[in-house]
Amino acid sequence: QVQLVESGGGLVQAGGSLRLSCRSSGRPFSSYAMGWFRQAPGKEREFVASISGSDRSTTYADSVKGRFTISRDNAKNTVYLQMNSLKPGDTAVYYCAAVLDFLSTKTAEYDYWGQGTQVTVSS
């Protein structure tokens, strides 16, 4: 069993930055690929970024490329999402998720989810 707890959300003005953290407990953290997803009111949950457990390969949604950076510290069982140049359209609840072994952009393929952290970007 894996428990995920996100932190770091908040209110920021457009153009600002936030760093989200997600701490994992349970099975060996390095065995899991980690992803960040977000869900805005009235919309489906969408992929933001993911990082593999071993070689730290990454992939990003087109909407955040060049602005967001995903990273992980396996010694701290933590994955991060650095968000720069934030836009009002980035407003959503952000979730981290874990999947064993392989990098994925698909919500349905992730096994474990955190409770989410709210990010609000004002114009």
Coordinates of C-alpha atoms in Angstrom, one line a residue, residues 3-10 19-24 33-51 59 64 68 70-71 79-83 90-99 104-108 110-120:
Q3 CA 0.0 6.7 0.7
L4 CA 0.5 10.0 -1.0
V5 CA 0.2 13.4 0.6
E6 CA 0.5 16.6 -1.4
S7 CA 1.4 20.1 -0.2
G8 CA 2.4 23.5 -1.5
G9 CA -0.7 24.7 -3.1
G10 CA -2.1 28.2 -2.6
R19 CA 6.3 24.3 -5.9
L20 CA 4.1 21.4 -5.1
S21 CA 5.5 18.4 -3.1
C22 CA 4.1 14.9 -2.8
R23 CA 5.5 12.6 -0.1
S24 CA 5.0 8.9 -0.4
A33 CA 6.7 6.2 -11.6
M34 CA 5.1 9.3 -10.3
G35 CA 2.7 11.6 -12.0
W36 CA 1.0 15.0 -11.5
F37 CA -2.6 15.5 -12.7
R38 CA -5.0 18.4 -12.3
Q39 CA -8.8 18.9 -12.3
A40 CA -10.5 22.2 -12.8
P41 CA -14.2 22.7 -11.8
G42 CA -16.5 21.0 -14.3
K43 CA -13.6 19.4 -16.2
E44 CA -12.1 16.0 -16.3
R45 CA -8.9 15.2 -14.6
E46 CA -6.0 15.7 -16.9
F47 CA -2.3 14.7 -17.1
V48 CA 0.3 17.3 -16.3
A49 CA 3.7 15.6 -15.9
S50 CA 5.3 12.3 -15.0
I51 CA 8.7 11.0 -14.0
T59 CA 7.1 13.7 -20.0
V64 CA 2.8 23.1 -19.4
F68 CA 6.6 23.3 -15.2
I70 CA 8.8 17.6 -12.4
S71 CA 11.6 16.1 -10.2
V79 CA 8.2 14.1 -6.0
Y80 CA 8.0 17.8 -6.8
L81 CA 6.3 20.0 -9.4
Q82 CA 7.9 23.4 -9.9
M83 CA 5.4 25.6 -11.6
D90 CA -3.7 26.5 -14.4
T91 CA -6.2 26.9 -11.6
A92 CA -7.2 23.4 -10.5
V93 CA -6.8 20.8 -7.8
Y94 CA -3.5 19.1 -8.3
Y95 CA -3.1 15.5 -7.6
C96 CA 0.0 13.3 -7.4
A97 CA -0.2 9.6 -8.3
A98 CA 1.9 6.5 -8.4
V99 CA 2.1 3.6 -10.8
S104 CA 2.3 6.7 -18.0
T105 CA 0.2 9.8 -19.0
K106 CA -3.1 8.0 -18.5
T107 CA -5.2 8.5 -15.4
A108 CA -6.6 5.0 -15.4
Y110 CA -2.2 4.9 -11.9
D111 CA -2.8 2.8 -8.8
Y112 CA -2.5 5.3 -6.0
W113 CA -3.6 8.9 -5.6
G114 CA -3.2 11.7 -3.1
Q115 CA -6.1 13.9 -1.8
G116 CA -5.1 16.9 -3.9
T117 CA -3.9 20.4 -3.3
Q118 CA -5.7 23.5 -4.6
V119 CA -3.8 25.9 -6.8
T120 CA -5.5 29.2 -7.7

